[in-house]
Amino acid sequence: AQARIGVTGLAVMGRNLARNLARHGHPVAVHNRTTARTRALVEEFGHEGAFVPAETPEEFVASLERPRRLVIMVKAGAPTDAVIDGFAPLLEPGDMIVDGGNAHFADTRRRERALREIGLHFVGAGISGGEEGALNGPSIMPGGSVESYEALGPLLEDIAATVDGTPCCTHVGPDGAGHFVKMVHNGIEYADMQLIGEAYDLLRNASGLAPAEIAEVFRTWNGGRLESYLIEITAEVLAHTDAATGRPFVDVVLDRAEQKGTGRWTVQTALDLGVPVGGIAEAVFARSVSGHADLRAASRDLPGPVPSRLEDAAAFADDVEKALYASKIVAYAQGFHQIQAGSAEYGWDIDPGAMATIWRGGCIIRARFLDRIRAAYDADPGTPTLLTDAHFAEALGDAQDAWRKVVATSARLGVPAPGFSTALAYYDSLRAERLPAALTQAQRDFFGAHTYRRVDRDGSFHTLWGDDRTEVTA
Ligand code: 6PG
């Protein structure tokens, strides 16, 4: 046995992760179903470190020091099960299988349980940062047993991104906790991207700015509290010109957003947990709307408002910056609420502040802002919502007039801003002294005798709506 850790599945993420390990001085066994990939990796990057190529699963397993650390980087779903089923019989109690793909946390729970029964550790590890992150330092969210983290943590922390000397990797919690948190990370990623898209769309269609001008606005924002990887790449994309046509690049890309499923899972899971994540849900639905070509074509001639442009583009851009920041706070607050709800449901004991810490670098949603979230949890680890943290509450208060103006402008000019709107509605719903849920309860009691509770007395009640409308105790 010459390798400290092994990676099987050498598509771009697996290959870059293996190179990252090798570059950090960890001898890494590499294996792929088709051996050509393994050979190509060693040929091209062999000089970067100690690679131990293996042609067969048996050879691969034999090359790993014990307890074995085997990372699988294959497609989520059936391919992952197939690889696990192939390797599990070759392993011995105490060995570890790490799934670094975007698995559904329920699959990870199932696999962890099955492998635990035969003495193996199964670690569902969320890995974020795309190809570049895998190579130069991703954010890593490993779940699984404490014991497995003792053996894996130092290696993973070594190859993860670091911010202020702190690695962007920590033990998230048992079984599916890591993949759950990665799923919510992606849900937040969807929401953040949607909000940025709406900001762009408003600047373009309400103020009439050109993509290159909007790139400048985003560049300015990136120097302030919105500083983040997503804002930075947005400026890059908007400034880019299509070589073939000379048009702004964003104008030659078909406007139908795809998705691989993690955003959808976030919303499905939130529905099961009863957590309101409107910002994430609207982002998933916005991608869905964009993809319905027939529906959009059939609706194109529906009447809209009389076209008009805003006079003061600079003032509006300032308002949009505030609306974006406020909506972003809401989207992240919703995602963190979901993490806390999932943690309570599955007994994971996840530290939300630690999640904010490991998202500061390496991952797609990396941002200065996450330091603020960490500080909010430091100040009040049990807070039911980030919105009431002193810093965020003040920012929301300061932004709210502009936020309302932007949402009103979007409605008035007919530029859709579902993310901004739902975030503001969530904010106002939480602030409300009374919600029309009282009326909902009364209606439910009227048509279905579903009963209601009263503000002034304990118990459940029903009104005899079809009779003399006296109230009875249910
Ligand atoms: C990451 C990303 C990544 C995700 C892609 C595409 O954290 O590195 O979240 O895991 O798969 O961003 O996701 P969609 O295809 O669903 O947009």
Tab-separated table of C-alpha atoms and ligand atoms in Angstrom:
chain	number	residue	atom	x	y	z
A	1	ALA	CA	0.000	0.000	0.000
A	2	GLN	CA	1.524	3.264	-1.106
A	3	ALA	CA	-1.378	5.699	-1.341
A	4	ARG	CA	-2.874	7.705	1.513
A	5	ILE	CA	-6.170	8.180	-0.280
A	6	GLY	CA	-7.723	7.103	-3.579
A	7	VAL	CA	-10.037	8.740	-6.085
A	8	THR	CA	-12.199	6.714	-8.456
A	9	GLY	CA	-14.124	8.506	-11.193
A	10	LEU	CA	-11.727	10.759	-13.064
A	11	ALA	CA	-14.034	13.097	-14.922
A	12	VAL	CA	-13.079	16.718	-14.414
A	13	MET	CA	-14.090	17.024	-10.721
A	14	GLY	CA	-12.459	13.722	-9.729
A	15	ARG	CA	-9.338	14.448	-11.720
A	16	ASN	CA	-8.908	17.896	-10.211
A	17	LEU	CA	-9.508	16.632	-6.686
A	18	ALA	CA	-6.854	13.942	-7.186
A	19	ARG	CA	-4.417	16.554	-8.503
A	20	ASN	CA	-5.174	18.811	-5.542
A	21	LEU	CA	-4.368	15.951	-3.142
A	22	ALA	CA	-1.174	15.097	-5.014
A	23	ARG	CA	-0.065	18.726	-5.119
A	24	HIS	CA	-0.418	18.829	-1.344
A	25	GLY	CA	1.992	15.921	-1.012
A	26	HIS	CA	-0.548	13.172	-0.437
A	27	PRO	CA	0.156	10.054	-2.474
A	28	VAL	CA	-3.136	9.420	-4.270
A	29	ALA	CA	-4.352	6.266	-5.965
A	30	VAL	CA	-6.353	6.980	-9.120
A	31	HIS	CA	-8.833	4.739	-10.855
A	32	ASN	CA	-11.427	5.068	-13.577
A	33	ARG	CA	-13.763	2.579	-15.216
A	34	THR	CA	-12.099	3.216	-18.543
A	35	THR	CA	-8.360	3.052	-17.957
A	36	ALA	CA	-7.510	5.535	-20.709
A	37	ARG	CA	-8.551	8.353	-18.369
A	38	THR	CA	-6.307	7.085	-15.603
A	39	ARG	CA	-3.347	6.901	-17.962
A	40	ALA	CA	-4.059	10.349	-19.384
A	41	LEU	CA	-4.122	11.843	-15.894
A	42	VAL	CA	-0.772	10.379	-14.938
A	43	GLU	CA	0.782	11.282	-18.269
A	44	GLU	CA	-0.368	14.849	-18.172
A	45	PHE	CA	-0.091	15.654	-14.479
A	46	GLY	CA	2.202	12.940	-13.068
A	47	HIS	CA	4.859	15.574	-12.352
A	48	GLU	CA	2.563	17.322	-9.879
A	49	GLY	CA	2.844	14.659	-7.184
A	50	ALA	CA	2.677	10.988	-6.287
A	51	PHE	CA	-0.063	9.295	-8.291
A	52	VAL	CA	-0.597	5.557	-7.984
A	53	PRO	CA	-2.549	4.476	-11.046
A	54	ALA	CA	-4.733	1.390	-10.777
A	55	GLU	CA	-6.358	-0.459	-13.652
A	56	THR	CA	-8.711	-2.641	-11.637
A	57	PRO	CA	-10.766	-2.086	-8.481
A	58	GLU	CA	-8.709	-4.798	-6.753
A	59	GLU	CA	-5.443	-3.082	-7.621
A	60	PHE	CA	-6.888	0.252	-6.514
A	61	VAL	CA	-8.001	-1.069	-3.135
A	62	ALA	CA	-4.701	-2.899	-2.601
A	63	SER	CA	-2.765	0.325	-3.158
A	64	LEU	CA	-4.469	2.135	-0.267
A	65	GLU	CA	-3.009	2.263	3.242
A	66	ARG	CA	-5.375	1.165	6.000
A	67	PRO	CA	-7.896	2.220	7.067
A	68	ARG	CA	-8.601	2.841	3.409
A	69	ARG	CA	-9.876	6.200	2.241
A	70	LEU	CA	-11.649	5.877	-1.053
A	71	VAL	CA	-13.273	8.864	-2.703
A	72	ILE	CA	-15.855	8.248	-5.384
A	73	MET	CA	-16.500	11.046	-7.862
A	74	VAL	CA	-19.190	9.710	-10.181
A	75	LYS	CA	-22.681	10.823	-11.210
A	76	ALA	CA	-25.300	10.943	-8.454
A	77	GLY	CA	-27.945	8.227	-8.373
A	78	ALA	CA	-27.568	4.768	-9.889
A	79	PRO	CA	-23.910	5.194	-10.988
A	80	THR	CA	-22.955	5.983	-7.373
A	81	ASP	CA	-24.767	2.879	-6.107
A	82	ALA	CA	-23.065	0.756	-8.758
A	83	VAL	CA	-19.605	1.961	-7.731
A	84	ILE	CA	-20.343	1.446	-4.024
A	85	ASP	CA	-21.652	-2.056	-4.712
A	86	GLY	CA	-18.507	-2.805	-6.683
A	87	PHE	CA	-16.051	-1.627	-4.032
A	88	ALA	CA	-17.764	-2.513	-0.733
A	89	PRO	CA	-16.981	-6.259	-0.982
A	90	LEU	CA	-13.300	-5.459	-1.492
A	91	LEU	CA	-13.040	-3.373	1.676
A	92	GLU	CA	-12.547	-4.277	5.341
A	93	PRO	CA	-14.188	-2.974	8.516
A	94	GLY	CA	-12.997	0.510	9.387
A	95	ASP	CA	-12.425	1.517	5.764
A	96	MET	CA	-14.094	4.673	4.441
A	97	ILE	CA	-15.978	5.436	1.268
A	98	VAL	CA	-16.383	9.143	0.558
A	99	ASP	CA	-19.027	10.239	-1.939
A	100	GLY	CA	-17.949	13.642	-3.201
A	101	GLY	CA	-20.778	13.986	-5.717
A	102	ASN	CA	-24.016	15.935	-5.455
A	103	ALA	CA	-26.008	13.057	-3.938
A	104	HIS	CA	-29.463	13.489	-2.448
A	105	PHE	CA	-29.055	13.372	1.328
A	106	ALA	CA	-31.738	10.670	1.609
A	107	ASP	CA	-29.602	8.413	-0.608
A	108	THR	CA	-26.607	9.223	1.556
A	109	ARG	CA	-28.552	8.247	4.688
A	110	ARG	CA	-29.563	4.976	3.082
A	111	ARG	CA	-26.019	4.177	1.922
A	112	GLU	CA	-24.498	5.131	5.255
A	113	ARG	CA	-26.869	2.808	7.098
A	114	ALA	CA	-26.206	-0.117	4.751
A	115	LEU	CA	-22.426	0.266	4.874
A	116	ARG	CA	-22.393	0.797	8.641
A	117	GLU	CA	-23.971	-2.638	8.975
A	118	ILE	CA	-20.933	-4.202	7.328
A	119	GLY	CA	-18.489	-2.080	9.332
A	120	LEU	CA	-17.658	0.515	6.695
A	121	HIS	CA	-17.800	4.289	7.137
A	122	PHE	CA	-19.695	6.137	4.466
A	123	VAL	CA	-19.054	9.856	4.188
A	124	GLY	CA	-21.358	11.966	2.044
A	125	ALA	CA	-19.243	15.026	1.372
A	126	GLY	CA	-20.621	18.076	-0.371
A	127	ILE	CA	-17.908	19.667	-2.478
A	128	SER	CA	-18.434	23.104	-3.961
A	129	GLY	CA	-16.409	25.313	-6.221
A	130	GLY	CA	-16.665	23.677	-9.600
A	131	GLU	CA	-13.617	22.495	-11.534
A	132	GLU	CA	-11.427	25.352	-10.450
A	133	GLY	CA	-12.334	24.873	-6.787
A	134	ALA	CA	-11.666	21.138	-6.862
A	135	LEU	CA	-8.175	21.865	-8.128
A	136	ASN	CA	-7.200	24.917	-6.125
A	137	GLY	CA	-9.291	24.664	-2.975
A	138	PRO	CA	-12.983	23.844	-2.715
A	139	SER	CA	-15.365	24.250	0.186
A	140	ILE	CA	-15.952	20.769	1.604
A	141	MET	CA	-18.963	19.682	3.670
A	142	PRO	CA	-18.379	16.138	4.936
A	143	GLY	CA	-21.016	14.217	6.868
A	144	GLY	CA	-20.633	10.781	8.452
A	145	SER	CA	-19.215	9.496	11.723
A	146	VAL	CA	-16.908	11.474	13.994
A	147	GLU	CA	-14.435	8.602	13.684
A	148	SER	CA	-14.337	8.920	9.902
A	149	TYR	CA	-13.717	12.644	10.203
A	150	GLU	CA	-10.746	12.010	12.468
A	151	ALA	CA	-9.157	9.994	9.662
A	152	LEU	CA	-10.287	12.177	6.772
A	153	GLY	CA	-10.554	15.669	8.197
A	154	PRO	CA	-6.855	16.558	8.129
A	155	LEU	CA	-6.560	15.534	4.468
A	156	LEU	CA	-9.703	17.350	3.419
A	157	GLU	CA	-8.862	20.465	5.415
A	158	ASP	CA	-5.454	20.452	3.774
A	159	ILE	CA	-6.862	20.631	0.232
A	160	ALA	CA	-9.804	22.941	1.001
A	161	ALA	CA	-9.781	26.692	0.432
A	162	THR	CA	-8.737	28.777	3.426
A	163	VAL	CA	-9.979	32.164	4.598
A	164	ASP	CA	-7.972	34.021	7.253
A	165	GLY	CA	-6.088	30.774	7.894
A	166	THR	CA	-9.275	28.790	8.560
A	167	PRO	CA	-9.958	25.875	6.224
A	168	CYS	CA	-13.290	25.839	4.400
A	169	CYS	CA	-14.023	22.327	5.613
A	170	THR	CA	-15.495	21.022	8.831
A	171	HIS	CA	-17.384	17.978	10.045
A	172	VAL	CA	-21.015	18.891	9.349
A	173	GLY	CA	-22.778	16.077	11.228
A	174	PRO	CA	-23.767	12.404	10.976
A	175	ASP	CA	-24.885	10.462	7.890
A	176	GLY	CA	-26.569	12.759	5.329
A	177	ALA	CA	-25.800	16.089	7.044
A	178	GLY	CA	-23.016	17.031	4.634
A	179	HIS	CA	-25.033	16.424	1.512
A	180	PHE	CA	-28.039	18.155	3.060
A	181	VAL	CA	-25.990	21.277	3.697
A	182	LYS	CA	-24.515	21.110	0.171
A	183	MET	CA	-28.045	20.847	-1.201
A	184	VAL	CA	-29.115	23.983	0.672
A	185	HIS	CA	-25.915	25.694	-0.473
A	186	ASN	CA	-27.062	25.056	-4.036
A	187	GLY	CA	-30.576	26.276	-3.249
A	188	ILE	CA	-29.073	29.507	-1.956
A	189	GLU	CA	-26.881	29.599	-5.071
A	190	TYR	CA	-30.024	29.466	-7.215
A	191	ALA	CA	-31.656	32.260	-5.202
A	192	ASP	CA	-28.563	34.443	-5.317
A	193	MET	CA	-28.211	33.946	-9.087
A	194	GLN	CA	-31.895	34.755	-9.608
A	195	LEU	CA	-31.642	37.968	-7.573
A	196	ILE	CA	-28.565	39.036	-9.515
A	197	GLY	CA	-30.433	38.251	-12.736
A	198	GLU	CA	-33.358	40.425	-11.659
A	199	ALA	CA	-31.032	43.294	-10.752
A	200	TYR	CA	-29.493	43.079	-14.231
A	201	ASP	CA	-32.897	42.853	-15.910
A	202	LEU	CA	-34.204	45.907	-14.046
A	203	LEU	CA	-31.142	48.013	-14.809
A	204	ARG	CA	-31.447	47.016	-18.431
A	205	ASN	CA	-35.189	47.349	-18.943
A	206	ALA	CA	-36.198	50.005	-16.421
A	207	SER	CA	-33.153	52.257	-16.835
A	208	GLY	CA	-32.120	51.271	-20.347
A	209	LEU	CA	-28.479	50.549	-19.478
A	210	ALA	CA	-26.396	48.435	-21.859
A	211	PRO	CA	-24.778	45.194	-20.607
A	212	ALA	CA	-21.317	46.789	-20.552
A	213	GLU	CA	-22.660	49.660	-18.430
A	214	ILE	CA	-24.324	47.192	-16.080
A	215	ALA	CA	-21.006	45.331	-15.831
A	216	GLU	CA	-19.566	48.576	-14.436
A	217	VAL	CA	-22.380	48.838	-11.900
A	218	PHE	CA	-21.708	45.274	-10.747
A	219	ARG	CA	-17.992	46.001	-10.542
A	220	THR	CA	-18.715	48.908	-8.240
A	221	TRP	CA	-21.030	46.765	-6.127
A	222	ASN	CA	-18.315	44.157	-5.873
A	223	GLY	CA	-16.193	46.708	-4.048
A	224	GLY	CA	-18.802	46.954	-1.291
A	225	ARG	CA	-20.962	44.779	0.916
A	226	LEU	CA	-22.177	42.690	-2.059
A	227	GLU	CA	-18.628	41.540	-2.794
A	228	SER	CA	-18.885	37.915	-3.866
A	229	TYR	CA	-17.789	35.436	-6.474
A	230	LEU	CA	-21.200	35.522	-8.181
A	231	ILE	CA	-21.221	39.334	-8.482
A	232	GLU	CA	-17.649	39.249	-9.773
A	233	ILE	CA	-18.357	36.709	-12.532
A	234	THR	CA	-21.574	38.544	-13.425
A	235	ALA	CA	-19.543	41.657	-14.226
A	236	GLU	CA	-17.193	39.525	-16.339
A	237	VAL	CA	-20.042	37.938	-18.272
A	238	LEU	CA	-21.832	41.240	-18.889
A	239	ALA	CA	-18.653	42.899	-20.149
A	240	HIS	CA	-17.997	40.068	-22.583
A	241	THR	CA	-18.660	40.534	-26.322
A	242	ASP	CA	-19.545	37.622	-28.587
A	243	ALA	CA	-16.694	37.142	-31.037
A	244	ALA	CA	-18.904	35.826	-33.850
A	245	THR	CA	-21.480	38.618	-33.857
A	246	GLY	CA	-19.931	41.505	-31.962
A	247	ARG	CA	-23.027	41.610	-29.794
A	248	PRO	CA	-23.071	41.545	-25.992
A	249	PHE	CA	-22.478	37.896	-25.109
A	250	VAL	CA	-25.512	37.794	-22.813
A	251	ASP	CA	-27.705	38.614	-25.838
A	252	VAL	CA	-26.616	35.607	-27.884
A	253	VAL	CA	-27.242	33.044	-25.124
A	254	LEU	CA	-30.630	31.319	-25.313
A	255	ASP	CA	-32.671	32.511	-22.325
A	256	ARG	CA	-33.668	29.105	-20.969
A	257	ALA	CA	-31.987	28.159	-17.710
A	258	GLU	CA	-31.217	24.531	-17.034
A	259	GLN	CA	-30.847	22.749	-13.726
A	260	LYS	CA	-29.467	19.486	-12.537
A	261	GLY	CA	-31.769	19.123	-9.560
A	262	THR	CA	-30.193	20.306	-6.326
A	263	GLY	CA	-32.269	23.501	-6.250
A	264	ARG	CA	-35.417	21.498	-6.819
A	265	TRP	CA	-34.433	19.082	-4.030
A	266	THR	CA	-33.929	22.007	-1.681
A	267	VAL	CA	-37.481	23.184	-2.284
A	268	GLN	CA	-38.984	19.685	-2.151
A	269	THR	CA	-37.242	19.087	1.161
A	270	ALA	CA	-38.283	22.482	2.485
A	271	LEU	CA	-41.900	21.617	1.703
A	272	ASP	CA	-41.531	18.362	3.640
A	273	LEU	CA	-39.946	20.174	6.571
A	274	GLY	CA	-42.514	22.973	6.457
A	275	VAL	CA	-39.864	25.672	6.044
A	276	PRO	CA	-40.806	28.748	3.977
A	277	VAL	CA	-38.032	29.196	1.400
A	278	GLY	CA	-39.860	31.401	-1.099
A	279	GLY	CA	-36.649	32.992	-2.380
A	280	ILE	CA	-35.209	29.619	-3.352
A	281	ALA	CA	-38.537	28.337	-4.690
A	282	GLU	CA	-39.033	31.406	-6.904
A	283	ALA	CA	-35.545	30.906	-8.288
A	284	VAL	CA	-36.326	27.296	-9.217
A	285	PHE	CA	-39.668	28.325	-10.720
A	286	ALA	CA	-38.060	31.197	-12.633
A	287	ARG	CA	-35.758	28.668	-14.327
A	288	SER	CA	-38.793	26.537	-15.024
A	289	VAL	CA	-40.734	29.459	-16.558
A	290	SER	CA	-37.759	30.304	-18.748
A	291	GLY	CA	-37.712	26.780	-20.139
A	292	HIS	CA	-41.374	26.692	-21.205
A	293	ALA	CA	-40.848	27.921	-24.741
A	294	ASP	CA	-44.405	27.155	-25.940
A	295	LEU	CA	-46.018	28.788	-22.947
A	296	ARG	CA	-43.885	31.870	-23.417
A	297	ALA	CA	-44.494	32.067	-27.159
A	298	ALA	CA	-48.252	31.724	-26.669
A	299	SER	CA	-48.234	34.506	-24.073
A	300	ARG	CA	-45.976	37.008	-25.800
A	301	ASP	CA	-48.806	39.258	-27.033
A	302	LEU	CA	-50.550	39.631	-23.682
A	303	PRO	CA	-50.904	43.327	-22.848
A	304	GLY	CA	-48.328	45.044	-20.674
A	305	PRO	CA	-47.993	48.584	-19.316
A	306	VAL	CA	-47.213	51.535	-21.581
A	307	PRO	CA	-43.427	51.345	-22.051
A	308	SER	CA	-41.462	53.958	-20.148
A	309	ARG	CA	-37.956	54.523	-18.860
A	310	LEU	CA	-36.700	55.774	-15.528
A	311	GLU	CA	-34.970	59.140	-15.652
A	312	ASP	CA	-32.256	58.746	-13.065
A	313	ALA	CA	-30.295	55.552	-13.751
A	314	ALA	CA	-27.709	56.194	-11.041
A	315	ALA	CA	-30.314	56.706	-8.322
A	316	PHE	CA	-32.186	53.607	-9.443
A	317	ALA	CA	-28.968	51.556	-9.408
A	318	ASP	CA	-28.479	52.591	-5.768
A	319	ASP	CA	-32.006	51.444	-4.983
A	320	VAL	CA	-31.438	48.137	-6.757
A	321	GLU	CA	-28.244	47.600	-4.757
A	322	LYS	CA	-30.271	47.958	-1.570
A	323	ALA	CA	-33.068	45.726	-2.832
A	324	LEU	CA	-30.490	43.128	-3.830
A	325	TYR	CA	-28.751	43.212	-0.464
A	326	ALA	CA	-32.031	43.002	1.468
A	327	SER	CA	-33.368	40.173	-0.713
A	328	LYS	CA	-30.088	38.348	-0.361
A	329	ILE	CA	-30.302	38.549	3.427
A	330	VAL	CA	-33.785	37.018	3.184
A	331	ALA	CA	-32.695	34.200	0.857
A	332	TYR	CA	-29.774	33.261	3.090
A	333	ALA	CA	-31.940	33.515	6.208
A	334	GLN	CA	-34.382	31.088	4.594
A	335	GLY	CA	-31.611	28.666	3.656
A	336	PHE	CA	-30.154	28.752	7.159
A	337	HIS	CA	-33.611	28.209	8.593
A	338	GLN	CA	-33.843	25.092	6.447
A	339	ILE	CA	-30.469	23.865	7.708
A	340	GLN	CA	-31.623	24.319	11.290
A	341	ALA	CA	-34.929	22.552	10.580
A	342	GLY	CA	-33.184	19.649	8.831
A	343	SER	CA	-30.700	19.396	11.661
A	344	ALA	CA	-33.520	19.198	14.225
A	345	GLU	CA	-35.516	16.699	12.151
A	346	TYR	CA	-32.616	14.294	11.629
A	347	GLY	CA	-30.741	14.909	14.890
A	348	TRP	CA	-27.612	16.218	13.175
A	349	ASP	CA	-26.727	19.003	15.591
A	350	ILE	CA	-25.367	21.190	12.769
A	351	ASP	CA	-23.642	24.407	13.803
A	352	PRO	CA	-25.007	26.993	11.336
A	353	GLY	CA	-22.233	29.471	12.125
A	354	ALA	CA	-19.680	26.830	11.121
A	355	MET	CA	-21.463	26.433	7.781
A	356	ALA	CA	-21.207	30.179	7.162
A	357	THR	CA	-17.510	29.899	8.032
A	358	ILE	CA	-16.734	27.147	5.502
A	359	TRP	CA	-18.727	28.934	2.791
A	360	ARG	CA	-16.562	32.051	2.988
A	361	GLY	CA	-14.135	30.556	0.481
A	362	GLY	CA	-13.943	27.912	-2.224
A	363	CYS	CA	-17.640	27.554	-2.954
A	364	ILE	CA	-19.878	29.198	-5.525
A	365	ILE	CA	-21.654	31.418	-2.964
A	366	ARG	CA	-18.410	32.550	-1.331
A	367	ALA	CA	-18.774	36.121	-0.182
A	368	ARG	CA	-17.692	38.660	2.340
A	369	PHE	CA	-21.289	38.629	3.542
A	370	LEU	CA	-20.866	35.156	5.099
A	371	ASP	CA	-18.613	36.649	7.771
A	372	ARG	CA	-21.640	38.647	8.851
A	373	ILE	CA	-23.739	35.503	9.081
A	374	ARG	CA	-21.079	33.835	11.149
A	375	ALA	CA	-20.967	36.847	13.452
A	376	ALA	CA	-24.760	36.714	13.785
A	377	TYR	CA	-24.616	33.096	14.976
A	378	ASP	CA	-21.693	33.886	17.269
A	379	ALA	CA	-23.812	36.603	18.863
A	380	ASP	CA	-26.902	34.417	19.198
A	381	PRO	CA	-26.436	30.734	18.339
A	382	GLY	CA	-30.125	29.982	18.929
A	383	THR	CA	-31.610	32.798	16.863
A	384	PRO	CA	-34.745	31.698	14.979
A	385	THR	CA	-33.870	33.995	12.084
A	386	LEU	CA	-30.905	35.931	10.798
A	387	LEU	CA	-33.184	38.854	9.973
A	388	THR	CA	-33.284	40.017	13.583
A	389	ASP	CA	-29.518	40.069	14.027
A	390	ALA	CA	-28.563	43.667	14.871
A	391	HIS	CA	-26.488	44.184	11.725
A	392	PHE	CA	-29.010	42.609	9.356
A	393	ALA	CA	-32.013	44.292	10.985
A	394	GLU	CA	-30.312	47.644	10.553
A	395	ALA	CA	-29.419	46.896	6.917
A	396	LEU	CA	-32.993	45.824	6.187
A	397	GLY	CA	-34.369	48.939	7.844
A	398	ASP	CA	-32.014	51.095	5.825
A	399	ALA	CA	-32.853	49.266	2.580
A	400	GLN	CA	-36.571	48.896	2.912
A	401	ASP	CA	-37.709	52.129	1.237
A	402	ALA	CA	-35.521	51.445	-1.787
A	403	TRP	CA	-36.559	47.777	-1.773
A	404	ARG	CA	-40.235	48.735	-1.879
A	405	LYS	CA	-39.547	51.264	-4.636
A	406	VAL	CA	-37.754	48.661	-6.744
A	407	VAL	CA	-40.532	46.099	-6.330
A	408	ALA	CA	-43.135	48.771	-7.158
A	409	THR	CA	-41.120	49.851	-10.206
A	410	SER	CA	-40.875	46.274	-11.432
A	411	ALA	CA	-44.656	45.905	-11.146
A	412	ARG	CA	-45.337	49.281	-12.746
A	413	LEU	CA	-43.026	48.723	-15.712
A	414	GLY	CA	-43.836	45.041	-16.116
A	415	VAL	CA	-40.286	43.796	-15.540
A	416	PRO	CA	-40.636	40.563	-13.556
A	417	ALA	CA	-38.807	40.477	-10.225
A	418	PRO	CA	-40.182	37.403	-8.450
A	419	GLY	CA	-37.155	37.047	-6.203
A	420	PHE	CA	-37.202	40.650	-4.945
A	421	SER	CA	-40.992	40.519	-4.513
A	422	THR	CA	-41.143	37.263	-2.591
A	423	ALA	CA	-38.283	38.337	-0.341
A	424	LEU	CA	-40.075	41.565	0.522
A	425	ALA	CA	-43.347	39.711	1.110
A	426	TYR	CA	-41.543	37.316	3.462
A	427	TYR	CA	-40.057	40.253	5.353
A	428	ASP	CA	-43.445	41.926	5.693
A	429	SER	CA	-45.135	38.646	6.642
A	430	LEU	CA	-42.715	38.089	9.481
A	431	ARG	CA	-43.174	41.687	10.657
A	432	ALA	CA	-46.964	41.577	10.549
A	433	GLU	CA	-48.833	41.846	13.814
A	434	ARG	CA	-51.719	39.826	12.337
A	435	LEU	CA	-51.779	37.681	9.215
A	436	PRO	CA	-54.847	36.755	7.160
A	437	ALA	CA	-54.188	33.187	8.280
A	438	ALA	CA	-56.999	33.889	10.754
A	439	LEU	CA	-59.378	34.180	7.826
A	440	THR	CA	-57.967	31.007	6.288
A	441	GLN	CA	-58.697	29.154	9.520
A	442	ALA	CA	-62.250	30.525	9.609
A	443	GLN	CA	-62.827	29.451	6.010
A	444	ARG	CA	-61.483	25.972	6.741
A	445	ASP	CA	-63.827	25.716	9.681
A	446	PHE	CA	-66.738	26.943	7.540
A	447	PHE	CA	-66.396	24.456	4.698
A	448	GLY	CA	-64.823	21.498	6.458
A	449	ALA	CA	-65.330	21.866	10.221
A	450	HIS	CA	-61.550	21.869	10.503
A	451	THR	CA	-61.757	23.882	13.758
A	452	TYR	CA	-59.746	26.896	14.914
A	453	ARG	CA	-58.061	28.217	18.018
A	454	ARG	CA	-58.919	31.557	19.612
A	455	VAL	CA	-56.702	34.430	20.655
A	456	ASP	CA	-58.385	34.721	24.055
A	457	ARG	CA	-58.921	31.133	25.242
A	458	ASP	CA	-57.148	27.768	24.992
A	459	GLY	CA	-58.725	24.876	23.117
A	460	SER	CA	-60.093	24.056	19.673
A	461	PHE	CA	-63.401	25.428	18.508
A	462	HIS	CA	-65.941	25.012	15.748
A	463	THR	CA	-68.762	27.326	14.726
A	464	LEU	CA	-72.013	25.710	13.570
A	465	TRP	CA	-71.949	27.668	10.291
A	466	GLY	CA	-74.874	25.830	8.690
A	467	ASP	CA	-77.013	26.098	11.794
A	468	ASP	CA	-77.430	28.950	14.255
A	469	ARG	CA	-73.689	29.814	14.270
A	470	THR	CA	-73.137	29.096	17.900
A	471	GLU	CA	-69.611	28.102	18.815
A	472	VAL	CA	-68.899	24.664	20.234
A	473	THR	CA	-65.761	23.222	21.756
A	474	ALA	CA	-64.213	20.777	19.333
B	1	6PG	C1	-20.991	23.985	-6.737
B	1	6PG	C2	-22.173	23.988	-7.660
B	1	6PG	C3	-22.339	22.702	-8.403
B	1	6PG	C4	-23.597	22.655	-9.248
B	1	6PG	C5	-23.553	23.544	-10.425
B	1	6PG	C6	-24.718	23.412	-11.406
B	1	6PG	O1	-21.255	24.173	-5.565
B	1	6PG	O2	-19.859	23.848	-7.175
B	1	6PG	O3	-23.312	24.177	-6.908
B	1	6PG	O4	-22.376	21.689	-7.444
B	1	6PG	O5	-23.781	21.370	-9.688
B	1	6PG	O6	-23.474	24.862	-9.999
B	1	6PG	O7	-25.944	23.331	-10.815
B	1	6PG	P1	-27.265	23.406	-11.732
B	1	6PG	O8	-26.975	22.643	-12.969
B	1	6PG	O9	-28.353	22.757	-10.945
B	1	6PG	O10	-27.483	24.852	-12.002
